[in-house]
Amino acid sequence: MQWQTHEVSNQVPELQDYNLFDTDIALREGVQRERAGWHSADLSRFGAELGSNAVLELGQLANRHEPEFLSHDRFGNRIDRVDFHPSWHELLRLLRREGLHALPWMEPRPGAQVARAAGYFLQSQVESGSLCPTTMTFAAIPVLQNEPVLFASLKAQLFSREHDPRDLPLAQKKSILIGMGMTEKQGGSDVRSNTTLARPIHGTGRGAEYALTGHKWFFSAPMCDAHMVLARADGGLSCFFVPRWRPDGSKNAVLVQRLKDKLGNRSNASSEVEFQGAYGIMVGEEGRGIATIIEMANHTRLDCVIGSAGLMRHALVQAIHHARHRSAFGRPLAEQPLMRNVLADLALESEAATLLMLRLARAFEAHDASSDPLEHAWRRIVTPAAKFWVCKRALEFTGEAMEVWGGNGYVENAPMARMYREAPVNSIWEGSGNVMCLDVLRAIEREPQGFALLLAQLNTTAAAEPGLRTLVESLSTSLQAPAEQREMLARRVTQQLVLALQADLMLQHAPVAIAEAFIDSRVDAGCGRVYGTLSSPTQQQDIVERAWPL
Ligand SMILES: Cc1cc2nc3c(=O)[nH]c(=O)nc-3n(C[C@H](O)[C@H](O)[C@H](O)COP(=O)(O)OP(=O)(O)OC[C@H]3O[C@@H](n4cnc5c(N)ncnc54)[C@H](O)[C@@H]3O)c2cc1C
């Protein structure tokens, strides 16, 4: 063509039509090891589908075409409805079809939590916003299971594998989604400051009906069919099941004020709501609302770990793919020694996050968690620790992976910018960083025997590994600090604990050289590092090959 000014060259082909499961060696091995091998064929099928151009495109579309809030219909009736792009519903259809909202509750067999975690990890590489209502539904089920009458009326719709986007009363729906509402304007971490009031309208206490008056400052996925809401009854802060529609078929008085204009997670609607005498059923004991909803929050925190590990995995794969196809100064970026160092370092972090999230998911297996004290310790102590660490690491990780793409990483028509904007939210919601670290301290104090079991496991491995030994010793030293200093040290303690657990997992399950590279860089080099500072060139090529074989 006459007007052509240049040839387009050295641009990287789109990464598409690959199998997210088959290409992930650490994930495949982990699924097998953690007793979920029975699900591998399904994960492989799902991994191929998620890696198709059509599904990857859904993630882009759902974030480009954001949800729209409609307060009234055209006749002036209040509807409080949020409309989504069809891609959002397609993503929810996939999540639901794979059982990622309920699999371990539907099929409580050994490995079910790990099987579900692996599927969630795969889908989190495509789109994050749609995970929010999926997670909240997943996390609400164990709480609702403690309310036999209510649960019996919801079970079929909760367990359904069909996504039903219709805005209808519960009884008319094929399937339902559940959200949660705790945070108010005056406080999110300190929910004891909640002011929303619950007045009894039919009986009192567990299972009784109440009218709620007040607000929630963050109320994600308002189109969920019900939310688990904290409100103050006569006997103290309690948990309520608040449906979108009342049992008589009228719309419940949960009034959406507006949607949040968010940094990331843009496919998902997060709203502010007011309750004007909203109908709710008390769940759990009156006055035990925090304890009731914490059971739910524990599961959402697990999902924050899985989701952030998935985000890292996707950022890593995109970074390696780019570096292999883009050349600078005469050779592919991936062959430049310093870039190889960055990629290898990112790969170590990603593998350690993958191993940790799979191990943590195993601790949520119902029978193990109740009967095995080590599993209980993982669940109670390591969940907040992993939530803090993996979500925090994802922030820097996605920024570094974006930089591998250079300027192309910074534009919105490629996946890196979206991942970068997505990273912070898992660190903020469901308990922000400091709150998680303080919870780790509290859990260690309350569960000394469980913590001793974790330490014993670490010490066994540390006997043959000086780097790990040093780390475990400094963890113990930090914990012996005077009581008035301990709170100030909570991030340090948590970081030491998670790094030690990750080092232990890497030593047990990754190739020796890779585990040693992790320990050399994370444990021996101490804190305050950036990616790309591995000190030895040995094995860097192998680390990158293992991470992304294509
Ligand atoms: C996109 C998005 C969606 C959300 N969706 C929901 C939802 O659906 N339902 C819901 O209930 N909430 C939701 N949230 C709210 C979220 O859970 C809260 O923002 C979070 O728990 C923090 O509460 P806050 O914003 O009130 O901050 P604050 O509680 O004011 O905390 C601010 C900072 O102080 C730190 N901090 C708090 N206490 C201490 C302490 N003792 N020592 C040291 N540091 C401390 C925290 O770690 C945090 O970094 C959402 C938030 C976001 C961003």
PDB file of N, CA and C in Angstrom, residues 92-106 116 119-120 130-142 155-163 174-178 303:
ATOM      1  N   LEU A  92     -19.821 -16.549  34.962  1.00  0.00           N
ATOM      2  CA  LEU A  92     -20.490 -17.183  36.101  1.00  0.00           C
ATOM      3  C   LEU A  92     -21.025 -18.571  35.730  1.00  0.00           C
ATOM      4  N   ARG A  93     -21.435 -18.697  34.466  1.00  0.00           N
ATOM      5  CA  ARG A  93     -21.898 -20.019  34.015  1.00  0.00           C
ATOM      6  C   ARG A  93     -20.773 -21.046  34.135  1.00  0.00           C
ATOM      7  N   LEU A  94     -19.564 -20.627  33.730  1.00  0.00           N
ATOM      8  CA  LEU A  94     -18.416 -21.538  33.820  1.00  0.00           C
ATOM      9  C   LEU A  94     -18.116 -21.889  35.268  1.00  0.00           C
ATOM     10  N   LEU A  95     -18.065 -20.874  36.121  1.00  0.00           N
ATOM     11  CA  LEU A  95     -17.752 -21.101  37.537  1.00  0.00           C
ATOM     12  C   LEU A  95     -18.743 -22.070  38.163  1.00  0.00           C
ATOM     13  N   ARG A  96     -19.977 -21.872  37.822  1.00  0.00           N
ATOM     14  CA  ARG A  96     -21.050 -22.673  38.406  1.00  0.00           C
ATOM     15  C   ARG A  96     -21.009 -24.106  37.857  1.00  0.00           C
ATOM     16  N   ARG A  97     -20.842 -24.195  36.543  1.00  0.00           N
ATOM     17  CA  ARG A  97     -20.818 -25.523  35.914  1.00  0.00           C
ATOM     18  C   ARG A  97     -19.720 -26.395  36.513  1.00  0.00           C
ATOM     19  N   GLU A  98     -18.580 -25.770  36.827  1.00  0.00           N
ATOM     20  CA  GLU A  98     -17.460 -26.535  37.392  1.00  0.00           C
ATOM     21  C   GLU A  98     -17.613 -26.771  38.892  1.00  0.00           C
ATOM     22  N   GLY A  99     -18.671 -26.236  39.471  1.00  0.00           N
ATOM     23  CA  GLY A  99     -18.915 -26.462  40.905  1.00  0.00           C
ATOM     24  C   GLY A  99     -18.003 -25.634  41.798  1.00  0.00           C
ATOM     25  N   LEU A 100     -17.435 -24.546  41.273  1.00  0.00           N
ATOM     26  CA  LEU A 100     -16.468 -23.792  42.075  1.00  0.00           C
ATOM     27  C   LEU A 100     -17.143 -22.997  43.193  1.00  0.00           C
ATOM     28  N   HIS A 101     -18.450 -22.947  43.186  1.00  0.00           N
ATOM     29  CA  HIS A 101     -19.210 -22.278  44.245  1.00  0.00           C
ATOM     30  C   HIS A 101     -19.548 -23.244  45.376  1.00  0.00           C
ATOM     31  N   ALA A 102     -19.316 -24.571  45.195  1.00  0.00           N
ATOM     32  CA  ALA A 102     -19.844 -25.498  46.218  1.00  0.00           C
ATOM     33  C   ALA A 102     -19.249 -26.911  46.207  1.00  0.00           C
ATOM     34  N   LEU A 103     -18.310 -27.193  45.335  1.00  0.00           N
ATOM     35  CA  LEU A 103     -17.896 -28.595  45.125  1.00  0.00           C
ATOM     36  C   LEU A 103     -17.635 -29.382  46.427  1.00  0.00           C
ATOM     37  N   PRO A 104     -16.833 -28.841  47.375  1.00  0.00           N
ATOM     38  CA  PRO A 104     -16.543 -29.661  48.564  1.00  0.00           C
ATOM     39  C   PRO A 104     -17.761 -29.925  49.430  1.00  0.00           C
ATOM     40  N   TRP A 105     -18.772 -29.072  49.304  1.00  0.00           N
ATOM     41  CA  TRP A 105     -19.997 -29.298  50.105  1.00  0.00           C
ATOM     42  C   TRP A 105     -20.904 -30.283  49.365  1.00  0.00           C
ATOM     43  N   MET A 106     -20.850 -30.234  48.028  1.00  0.00           N
ATOM     44  CA  MET A 106     -21.686 -31.146  47.244  1.00  0.00           C
ATOM     45  C   MET A 106     -21.112 -32.556  47.238  1.00  0.00           C
ATOM     46  N   ARG A 116     -11.353 -28.293  44.054  1.00  0.00           N
ATOM     47  CA  ARG A 116     -12.066 -27.030  43.836  1.00  0.00           C
ATOM     48  C   ARG A 116     -11.075 -25.857  43.795  1.00  0.00           C
ATOM     49  N   GLY A 119      -9.426 -25.679  40.430  1.00  0.00           N
ATOM     50  CA  GLY A 119     -10.311 -25.116  39.404  1.00  0.00           C
ATOM     51  C   GLY A 119     -10.440 -23.608  39.555  1.00  0.00           C
ATOM     52  N   TYR A 120     -10.553 -23.178  40.793  1.00  0.00           N
ATOM     53  CA  TYR A 120     -10.683 -21.736  41.085  1.00  0.00           C
ATOM     54  C   TYR A 120      -9.392 -21.017  40.662  1.00  0.00           C
ATOM     55  N   SER A 130     -15.715 -11.945  38.720  1.00  0.00           N
ATOM     56  CA  SER A 130     -16.775 -12.945  38.836  1.00  0.00           C
ATOM     57  C   SER A 130     -16.475 -13.962  39.946  1.00  0.00           C
ATOM     58  N   LEU A 131     -15.241 -13.972  40.432  1.00  0.00           N
ATOM     59  CA  LEU A 131     -14.934 -14.876  41.542  1.00  0.00           C
ATOM     60  C   LEU A 131     -15.605 -14.404  42.832  1.00  0.00           C
ATOM     61  N   CYS A 132     -15.883 -13.096  42.932  1.00  0.00           N
ATOM     62  CA  CYS A 132     -16.381 -12.534  44.195  1.00  0.00           C
ATOM     63  C   CYS A 132     -17.701 -13.176  44.640  1.00  0.00           C
ATOM     64  N   PRO A 133     -18.767 -13.139  43.829  1.00  0.00           N
ATOM     65  CA  PRO A 133     -20.000 -13.790  44.297  1.00  0.00           C
ATOM     66  C   PRO A 133     -19.853 -15.310  44.405  1.00  0.00           C
ATOM     67  N   THR A 134     -18.945 -15.881  43.600  1.00  0.00           N
ATOM     68  CA  THR A 134     -18.720 -17.334  43.670  1.00  0.00           C
ATOM     69  C   THR A 134     -18.123 -17.695  45.030  1.00  0.00           C
ATOM     70  N   THR A 135     -17.124 -16.926  45.426  1.00  0.00           N
ATOM     71  CA  THR A 135     -16.479 -17.154  46.720  1.00  0.00           C
ATOM     72  C   THR A 135     -17.453 -16.960  47.869  1.00  0.00           C
ATOM     73  N   MET A 136     -18.227 -15.879  47.813  1.00  0.00           N
ATOM     74  CA  MET A 136     -19.124 -15.596  48.945  1.00  0.00           C
ATOM     75  C   MET A 136     -20.177 -16.695  49.071  1.00  0.00           C
ATOM     76  N   THR A 137     -20.621 -17.222  47.942  1.00  0.00           N
ATOM     77  CA  THR A 137     -21.590 -18.328  47.991  1.00  0.00           C
ATOM     78  C   THR A 137     -20.939 -19.565  48.611  1.00  0.00           C
ATOM     79  N   PHE A 138     -19.747 -19.883  48.117  1.00  0.00           N
ATOM     80  CA  PHE A 138     -18.975 -21.023  48.640  1.00  0.00           C
ATOM     81  C   PHE A 138     -18.800 -20.900  50.163  1.00  0.00           C
ATOM     82  N   ALA A 139     -18.463 -19.674  50.608  1.00  0.00           N
ATOM     83  CA  ALA A 139     -18.153 -19.464  52.026  1.00  0.00           C
ATOM     84  C   ALA A 139     -19.413 -19.432  52.890  1.00  0.00           C
ATOM     85  N   ALA A 140     -20.543 -19.070  52.296  1.00  0.00           N
ATOM     86  CA  ALA A 140     -21.790 -18.998  53.077  1.00  0.00           C
ATOM     87  C   ALA A 140     -22.337 -20.390  53.372  1.00  0.00           C
ATOM     88  N   ILE A 141     -22.024 -21.347  52.514  1.00  0.00           N
ATOM     89  CA  ILE A 141     -22.669 -22.670  52.650  1.00  0.00           C
ATOM     90  C   ILE A 141     -22.381 -23.325  54.010  1.00  0.00           C
ATOM     91  N   PRO A 142     -21.107 -23.379  54.478  1.00  0.00           N
ATOM     92  CA  PRO A 142     -20.916 -24.029  55.786  1.00  0.00           C
ATOM     93  C   PRO A 142     -21.641 -23.324  56.926  1.00  0.00           C
ATOM     94  N   LYS A 155     -30.923 -25.634  49.717  1.00  0.00           N
ATOM     95  CA  LYS A 155     -29.867 -26.557  49.314  1.00  0.00           C
ATOM     96  C   LYS A 155     -29.822 -26.810  47.802  1.00  0.00           C
ATOM     97  N   ALA A 156     -30.970 -27.118  47.227  1.00  0.00           N
ATOM     98  CA  ALA A 156     -30.976 -27.478  45.799  1.00  0.00           C
ATOM     99  C   ALA A 156     -30.484 -26.306  44.951  1.00  0.00           C
ATOM    100  N   GLN A 157     -30.894 -25.107  45.321  1.00  0.00           N
ATOM    101  CA  GLN A 157     -30.481 -23.930  44.526  1.00  0.00           C
ATOM    102  C   GLN A 157     -29.016 -23.577  44.775  1.00  0.00           C
ATOM    103  N   LEU A 158     -28.549 -23.827  46.001  1.00  0.00           N
ATOM    104  CA  LEU A 158     -27.133 -23.552  46.281  1.00  0.00           C
ATOM    105  C   LEU A 158     -26.236 -24.535  45.536  1.00  0.00           C
ATOM    106  N   PHE A 159     -26.681 -25.786  45.455  1.00  0.00           N
ATOM    107  CA  PHE A 159     -25.844 -26.812  44.843  1.00  0.00           C
ATOM    108  C   PHE A 159     -26.016 -26.897  43.322  1.00  0.00           C
ATOM    109  N   SER A 160     -26.971 -26.181  42.804  1.00  0.00           N
ATOM    110  CA  SER A 160     -27.200 -26.267  41.356  1.00  0.00           C
ATOM    111  C   SER A 160     -25.964 -25.838  40.578  1.00  0.00           C
ATOM    112  N   ARG A 161     -25.720 -26.500  39.458  1.00  0.00           N
ATOM    113  CA  ARG A 161     -24.579 -26.143  38.607  1.00  0.00           C
ATOM    114  C   ARG A 161     -24.988 -25.230  37.454  1.00  0.00           C
ATOM    115  N   GLU A 162     -26.199 -24.723  37.549  1.00  0.00           N
ATOM    116  CA  GLU A 162     -26.697 -23.845  36.493  1.00  0.00           C
ATOM    117  C   GLU A 162     -26.709 -22.411  37.000  1.00  0.00           C
ATOM    118  N   HIS A 163     -26.228 -21.478  36.223  1.00  0.00           N
ATOM    119  CA  HIS A 163     -26.293 -20.062  36.623  1.00  0.00           C
ATOM    120  C   HIS A 163     -27.654 -19.495  36.223  1.00  0.00           C
ATOM    121  N   LYS A 174     -33.689 -21.115  39.858  1.00  0.00           N
ATOM    122  CA  LYS A 174     -33.079 -22.441  39.693  1.00  0.00           C
ATOM    123  C   LYS A 174     -31.817 -22.536  40.544  1.00  0.00           C
ATOM    124  N   SER A 175     -31.109 -21.422  40.650  1.00  0.00           N
ATOM    125  CA  SER A 175     -29.898 -21.417  41.466  1.00  0.00           C
ATOM    126  C   SER A 175     -29.761 -20.036  42.088  1.00  0.00           C
ATOM    127  N   ILE A 176     -29.009 -19.974  43.182  1.00  0.00           N
ATOM    128  CA  ILE A 176     -28.871 -18.683  43.876  1.00  0.00           C
ATOM    129  C   ILE A 176     -27.413 -18.391  44.214  1.00  0.00           C
ATOM    130  N   LEU A 177     -27.129 -17.101  44.401  1.00  0.00           N
ATOM    131  CA  LEU A 177     -25.809 -16.639  44.846  1.00  0.00           C
ATOM    132  C   LEU A 177     -25.995 -15.879  46.165  1.00  0.00           C
ATOM    133  N   ILE A 178     -24.973 -15.969  47.018  1.00  0.00           N
ATOM    134  CA  ILE A 178     -25.041 -15.312  48.333  1.00  0.00           C
ATOM    135  C   ILE A 178     -23.856 -14.354  48.485  1.00  0.00           C
ATOM    136  N   ASP A 303      -9.888 -18.197  49.617  1.00  0.00           N
ATOM    137  CA  ASP A 303     -10.039 -17.863  48.196  1.00  0.00           C
ATOM    138  C   ASP A 303      -9.187 -16.663  47.794  1.00  0.00           C
TER     139      ASP A 303
END
